[in-house]
CSV table of C-alpha atoms in Angstrom, one decimal:
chain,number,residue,atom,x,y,z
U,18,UNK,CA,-139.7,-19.7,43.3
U,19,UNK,CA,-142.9,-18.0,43.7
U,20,UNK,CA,-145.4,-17.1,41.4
U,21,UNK,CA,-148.4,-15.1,40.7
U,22,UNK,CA,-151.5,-17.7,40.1
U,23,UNK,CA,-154.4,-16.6,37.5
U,24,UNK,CA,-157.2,-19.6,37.2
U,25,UNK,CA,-158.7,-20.6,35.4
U,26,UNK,CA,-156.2,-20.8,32.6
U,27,UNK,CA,-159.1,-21.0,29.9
U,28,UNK,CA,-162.7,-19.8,29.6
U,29,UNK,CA,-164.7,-20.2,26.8
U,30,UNK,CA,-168.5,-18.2,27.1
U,31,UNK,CA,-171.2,-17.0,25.4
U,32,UNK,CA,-172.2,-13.6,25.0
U,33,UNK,CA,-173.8,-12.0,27.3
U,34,UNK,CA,-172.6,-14.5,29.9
U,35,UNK,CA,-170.9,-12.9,33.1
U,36,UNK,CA,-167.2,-14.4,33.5
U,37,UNK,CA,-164.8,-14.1,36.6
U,38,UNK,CA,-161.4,-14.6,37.0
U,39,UNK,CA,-159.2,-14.9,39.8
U,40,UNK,CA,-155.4,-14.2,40.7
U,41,UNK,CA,-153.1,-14.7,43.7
U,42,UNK,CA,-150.3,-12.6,43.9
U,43,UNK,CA,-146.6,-13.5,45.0
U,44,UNK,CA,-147.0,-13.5,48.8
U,45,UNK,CA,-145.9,-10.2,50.2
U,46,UNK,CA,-146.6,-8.4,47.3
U,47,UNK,CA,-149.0,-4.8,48.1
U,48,UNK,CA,-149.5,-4.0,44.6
U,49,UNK,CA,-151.2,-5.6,42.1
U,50,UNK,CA,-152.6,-5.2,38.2
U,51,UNK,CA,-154.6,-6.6,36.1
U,52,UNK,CA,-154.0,-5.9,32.4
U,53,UNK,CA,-155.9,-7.1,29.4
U,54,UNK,CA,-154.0,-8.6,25.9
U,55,UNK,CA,-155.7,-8.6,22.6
U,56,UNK,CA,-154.0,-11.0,20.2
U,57,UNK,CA,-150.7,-9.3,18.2
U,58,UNK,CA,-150.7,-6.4,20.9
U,59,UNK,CA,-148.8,-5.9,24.0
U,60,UNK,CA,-150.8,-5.8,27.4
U,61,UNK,CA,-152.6,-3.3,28.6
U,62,UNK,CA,-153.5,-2.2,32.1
U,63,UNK,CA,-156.8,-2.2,33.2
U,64,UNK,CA,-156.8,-1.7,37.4
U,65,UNK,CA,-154.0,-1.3,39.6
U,66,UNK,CA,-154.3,-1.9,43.3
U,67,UNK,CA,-152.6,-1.3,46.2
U,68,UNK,CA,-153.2,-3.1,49.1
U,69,UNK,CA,-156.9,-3.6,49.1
U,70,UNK,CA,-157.3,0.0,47.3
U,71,UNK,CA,-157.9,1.1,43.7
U,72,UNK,CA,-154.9,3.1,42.5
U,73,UNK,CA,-156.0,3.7,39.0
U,74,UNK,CA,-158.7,2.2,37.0
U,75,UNK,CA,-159.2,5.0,34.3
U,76,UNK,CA,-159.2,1.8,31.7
U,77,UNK,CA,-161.3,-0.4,32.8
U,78,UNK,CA,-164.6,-0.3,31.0
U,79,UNK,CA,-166.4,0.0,34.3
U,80,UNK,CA,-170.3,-0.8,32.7
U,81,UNK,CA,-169.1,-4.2,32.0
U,82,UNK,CA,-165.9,-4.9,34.1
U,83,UNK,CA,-165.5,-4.6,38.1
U,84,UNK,CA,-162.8,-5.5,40.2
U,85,UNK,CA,-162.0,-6.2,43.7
U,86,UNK,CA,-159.4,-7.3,46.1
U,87,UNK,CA,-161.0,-7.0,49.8
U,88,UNK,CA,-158.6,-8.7,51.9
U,89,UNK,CA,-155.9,-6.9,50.0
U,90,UNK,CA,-154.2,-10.4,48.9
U,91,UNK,CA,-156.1,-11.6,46.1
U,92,UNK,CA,-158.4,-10.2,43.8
U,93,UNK,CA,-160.9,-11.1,41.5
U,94,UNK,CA,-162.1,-10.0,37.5
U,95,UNK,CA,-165.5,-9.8,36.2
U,96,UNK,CA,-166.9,-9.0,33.4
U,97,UNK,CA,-170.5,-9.0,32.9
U,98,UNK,CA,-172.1,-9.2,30.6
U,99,UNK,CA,-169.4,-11.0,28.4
U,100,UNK,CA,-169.1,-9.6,24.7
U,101,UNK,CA,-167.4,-10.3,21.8
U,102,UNK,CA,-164.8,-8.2,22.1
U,103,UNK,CA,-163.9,-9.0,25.2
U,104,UNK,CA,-162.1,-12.1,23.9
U,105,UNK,CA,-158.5,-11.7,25.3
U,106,UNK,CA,-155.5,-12.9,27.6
U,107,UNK,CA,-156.0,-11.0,31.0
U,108,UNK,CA,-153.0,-10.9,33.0
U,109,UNK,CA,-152.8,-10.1,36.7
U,110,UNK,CA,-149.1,-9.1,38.0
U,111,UNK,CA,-147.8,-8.2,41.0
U,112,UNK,CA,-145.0,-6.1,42.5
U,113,UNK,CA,-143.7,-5.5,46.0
U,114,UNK,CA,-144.6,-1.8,46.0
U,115,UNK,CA,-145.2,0.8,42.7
U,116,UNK,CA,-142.7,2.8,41.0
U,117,UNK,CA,-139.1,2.8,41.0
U,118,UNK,CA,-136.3,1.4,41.6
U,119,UNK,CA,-137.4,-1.7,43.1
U,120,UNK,CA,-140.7,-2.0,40.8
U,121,UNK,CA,-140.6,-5.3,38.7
U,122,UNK,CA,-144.0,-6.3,37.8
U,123,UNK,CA,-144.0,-10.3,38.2
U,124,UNK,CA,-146.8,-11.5,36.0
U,125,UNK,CA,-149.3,-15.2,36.1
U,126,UNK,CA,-149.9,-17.3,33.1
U,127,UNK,CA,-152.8,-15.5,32.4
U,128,UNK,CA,-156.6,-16.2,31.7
U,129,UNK,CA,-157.2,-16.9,28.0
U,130,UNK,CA,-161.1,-15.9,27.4
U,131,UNK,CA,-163.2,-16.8,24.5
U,132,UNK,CA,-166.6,-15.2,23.9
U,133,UNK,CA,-168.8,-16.8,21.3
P,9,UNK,CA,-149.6,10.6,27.6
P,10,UNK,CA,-146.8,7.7,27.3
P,11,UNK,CA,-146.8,5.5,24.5
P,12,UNK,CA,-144.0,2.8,23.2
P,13,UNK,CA,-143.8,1.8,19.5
P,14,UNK,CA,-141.9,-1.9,18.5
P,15,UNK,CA,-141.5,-1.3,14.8
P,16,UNK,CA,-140.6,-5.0,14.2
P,17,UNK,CA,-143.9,-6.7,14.5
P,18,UNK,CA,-141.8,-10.3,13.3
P,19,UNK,CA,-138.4,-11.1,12.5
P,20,UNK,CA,-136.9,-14.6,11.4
P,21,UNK,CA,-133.4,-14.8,12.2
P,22,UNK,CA,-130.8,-17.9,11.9
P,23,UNK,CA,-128.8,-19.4,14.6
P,24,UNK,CA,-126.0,-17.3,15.8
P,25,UNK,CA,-127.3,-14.4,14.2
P,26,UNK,CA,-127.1,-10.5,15.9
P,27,UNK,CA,-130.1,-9.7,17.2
P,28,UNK,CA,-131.5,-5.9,17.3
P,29,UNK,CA,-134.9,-5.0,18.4
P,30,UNK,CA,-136.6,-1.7,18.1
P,31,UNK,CA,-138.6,0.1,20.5
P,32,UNK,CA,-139.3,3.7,20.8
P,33,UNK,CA,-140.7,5.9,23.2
P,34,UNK,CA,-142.7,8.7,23.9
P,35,UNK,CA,-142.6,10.3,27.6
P,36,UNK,CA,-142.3,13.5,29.2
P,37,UNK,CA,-141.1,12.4,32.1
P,38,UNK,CA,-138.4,10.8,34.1
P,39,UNK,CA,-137.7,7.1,31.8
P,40,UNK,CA,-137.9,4.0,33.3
P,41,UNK,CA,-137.5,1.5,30.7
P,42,UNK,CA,-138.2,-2.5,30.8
P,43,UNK,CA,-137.9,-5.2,28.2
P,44,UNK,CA,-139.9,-8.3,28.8
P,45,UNK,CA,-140.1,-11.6,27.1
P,46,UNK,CA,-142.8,-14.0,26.7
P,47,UNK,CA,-141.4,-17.9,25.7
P,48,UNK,CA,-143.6,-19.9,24.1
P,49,UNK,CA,-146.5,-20.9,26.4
P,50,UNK,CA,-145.0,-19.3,29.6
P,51,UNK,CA,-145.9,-16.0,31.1
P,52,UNK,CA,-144.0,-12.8,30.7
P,53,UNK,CA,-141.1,-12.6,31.8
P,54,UNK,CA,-138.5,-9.4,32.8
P,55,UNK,CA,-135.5,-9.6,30.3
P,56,UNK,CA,-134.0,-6.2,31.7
P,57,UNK,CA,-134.5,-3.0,33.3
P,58,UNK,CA,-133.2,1.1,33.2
P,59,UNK,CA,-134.0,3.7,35.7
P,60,UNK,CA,-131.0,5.3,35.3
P,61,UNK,CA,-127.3,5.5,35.3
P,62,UNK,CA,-125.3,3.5,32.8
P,63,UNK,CA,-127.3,3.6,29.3
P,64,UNK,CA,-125.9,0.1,28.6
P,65,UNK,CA,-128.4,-2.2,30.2
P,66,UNK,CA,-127.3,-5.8,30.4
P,67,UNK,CA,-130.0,-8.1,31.0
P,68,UNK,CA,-130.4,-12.4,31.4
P,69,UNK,CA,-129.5,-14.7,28.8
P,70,UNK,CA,-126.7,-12.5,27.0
P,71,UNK,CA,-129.4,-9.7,26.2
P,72,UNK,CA,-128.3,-6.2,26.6
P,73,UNK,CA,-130.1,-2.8,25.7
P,74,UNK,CA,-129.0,1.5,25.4
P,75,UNK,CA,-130.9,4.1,26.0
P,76,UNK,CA,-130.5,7.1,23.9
P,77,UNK,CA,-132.5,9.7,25.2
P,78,UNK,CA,-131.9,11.8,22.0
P,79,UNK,CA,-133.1,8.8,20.1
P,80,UNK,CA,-135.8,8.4,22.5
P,81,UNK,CA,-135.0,5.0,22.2
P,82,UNK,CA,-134.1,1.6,24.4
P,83,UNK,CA,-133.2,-1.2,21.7
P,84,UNK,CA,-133.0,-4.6,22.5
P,85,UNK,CA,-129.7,-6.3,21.5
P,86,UNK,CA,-127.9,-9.8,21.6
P,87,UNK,CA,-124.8,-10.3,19.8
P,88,UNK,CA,-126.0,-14.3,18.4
P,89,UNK,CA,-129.3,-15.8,18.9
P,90,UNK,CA,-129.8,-19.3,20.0
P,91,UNK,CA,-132.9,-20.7,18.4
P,92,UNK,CA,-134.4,-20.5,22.2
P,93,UNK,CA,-134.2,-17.2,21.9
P,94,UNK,CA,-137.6,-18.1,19.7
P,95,UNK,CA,-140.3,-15.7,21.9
P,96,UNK,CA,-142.4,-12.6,22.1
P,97,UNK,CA,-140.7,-9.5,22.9
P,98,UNK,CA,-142.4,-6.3,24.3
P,99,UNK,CA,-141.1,-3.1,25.1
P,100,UNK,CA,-142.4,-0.9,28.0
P,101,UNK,CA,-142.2,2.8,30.2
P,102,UNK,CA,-143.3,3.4,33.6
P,103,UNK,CA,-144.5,6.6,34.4
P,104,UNK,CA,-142.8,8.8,37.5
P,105,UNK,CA,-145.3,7.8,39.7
P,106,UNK,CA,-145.2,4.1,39.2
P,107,UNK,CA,-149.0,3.2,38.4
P,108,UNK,CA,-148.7,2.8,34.5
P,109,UNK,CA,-146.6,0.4,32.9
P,110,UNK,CA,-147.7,1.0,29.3
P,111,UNK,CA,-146.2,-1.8,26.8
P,112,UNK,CA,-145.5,-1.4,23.1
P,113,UNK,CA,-147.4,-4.1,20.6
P,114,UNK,CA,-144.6,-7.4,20.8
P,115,UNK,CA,-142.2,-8.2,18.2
P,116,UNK,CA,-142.5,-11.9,17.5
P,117,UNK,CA,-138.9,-13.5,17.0
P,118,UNK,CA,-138.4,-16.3,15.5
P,119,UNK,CA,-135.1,-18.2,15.3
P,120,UNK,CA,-134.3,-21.1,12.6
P,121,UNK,CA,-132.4,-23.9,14.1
């Protein structure tokens, strides 16, 4: 069955530190998201794609965070610099195309990040 | 703006116990509503969808949910809970246009053997 891949699955930094992280969506897929979970909330989306474009990315804290998916297959996540409170699970998903009724978002493991 | 509340933030339920979960919503437009679940050291997974028709979702793994668009509501349901059922639920709407898939906070479930 095909998956969404995030690596790497852990990453631990120190402040101040710039972090990436990458994700390869289920082959075919155009659209793709990354969204950000803080422990005991759900996820939230920080940057949806489409093909190799930015559809949305009014949440992503763009002084620290940028994003990128040139090819339009798959895309990474940086943050720099790293701080505190960016310690999180950051998801990536992907879906064929957006909206309904074919959209089901098909997430990855995740990235679990620890800034210290 | 769209927004989903989960009430619940943990329940502890015994084996073959009925299961209800609460979510409520808050969107103008058009609902397209999704539960997903997240096992134990896996990845989110979808559990069930509405777009629209039938308000009686049924889902994987016996789960069923209704919409109730008085209620503004889309409540998770499973008659009796297996203690695999043990998991992270989350509620969440997508907007008209199909960009924003905004989730409410999890309800943590946990089943006693």
């Amino acid at each position: 069955e095909a998956e969404v891949a995030q690596s790497p699955r852990y990453k631990i930094t120190e402040k101040s530190q710039a972090v990436a992280f990458w994700c390869d969506p289920i082959s075919g897929h155009a659209t793709l998201y990354w969204y950000r979970q803080i422990l005991g909330q759900g996820p939230e989306l920080l940057v949806q794609f489409q093909d190799e474009s930015v559809v949305d990315d009014s949440q992503l804290p763009k002084d620290r965070f940028s994003a990128e998916r040139l090819k339009g297959v798959d895309s990474t996540l940086k943050i720099q610099p790293a701080e505190l409170g960016d310690s999180a699970m950051y998801l990536c998903a992907s879906s064929l195309i957006p909206g309904p009724p074919i959209n089901e978002q098909f997430f990855g493991p995740g990235t679990r990040l620890t800034v210290l | 703006a769209q927004s989903v509340s989960q009430h619940n933030h943990h329940v502890i339920l015994s084996e073959a116990a009925s299961l209800e979960l609460g979510c409520n919503y808050s969107y103008g437009g058009t609902v397209n509503l999704f539960w997903y679940v997240q096992y134990p050291g896996q990845h989110l997974q979808l559990l069930l969808k509405y777009f629209s028709g039938d308000p009686l979702v049924k889902g994987i793994k016996g789960f069923e949910a209704e919409f109730i668009k008085s209620k503004f509501s889309f409540n998770l349901r499973k008659p009796s809970v297996q203690w695999s059922d043990t998991a992270e639920y989350f509620c969440a709407v997508l907007n008209n246009a199909g960009n924003m898939l905004t989730f409410g906070g999890g309800t943590r479930l946990m089943v006693k053997p």
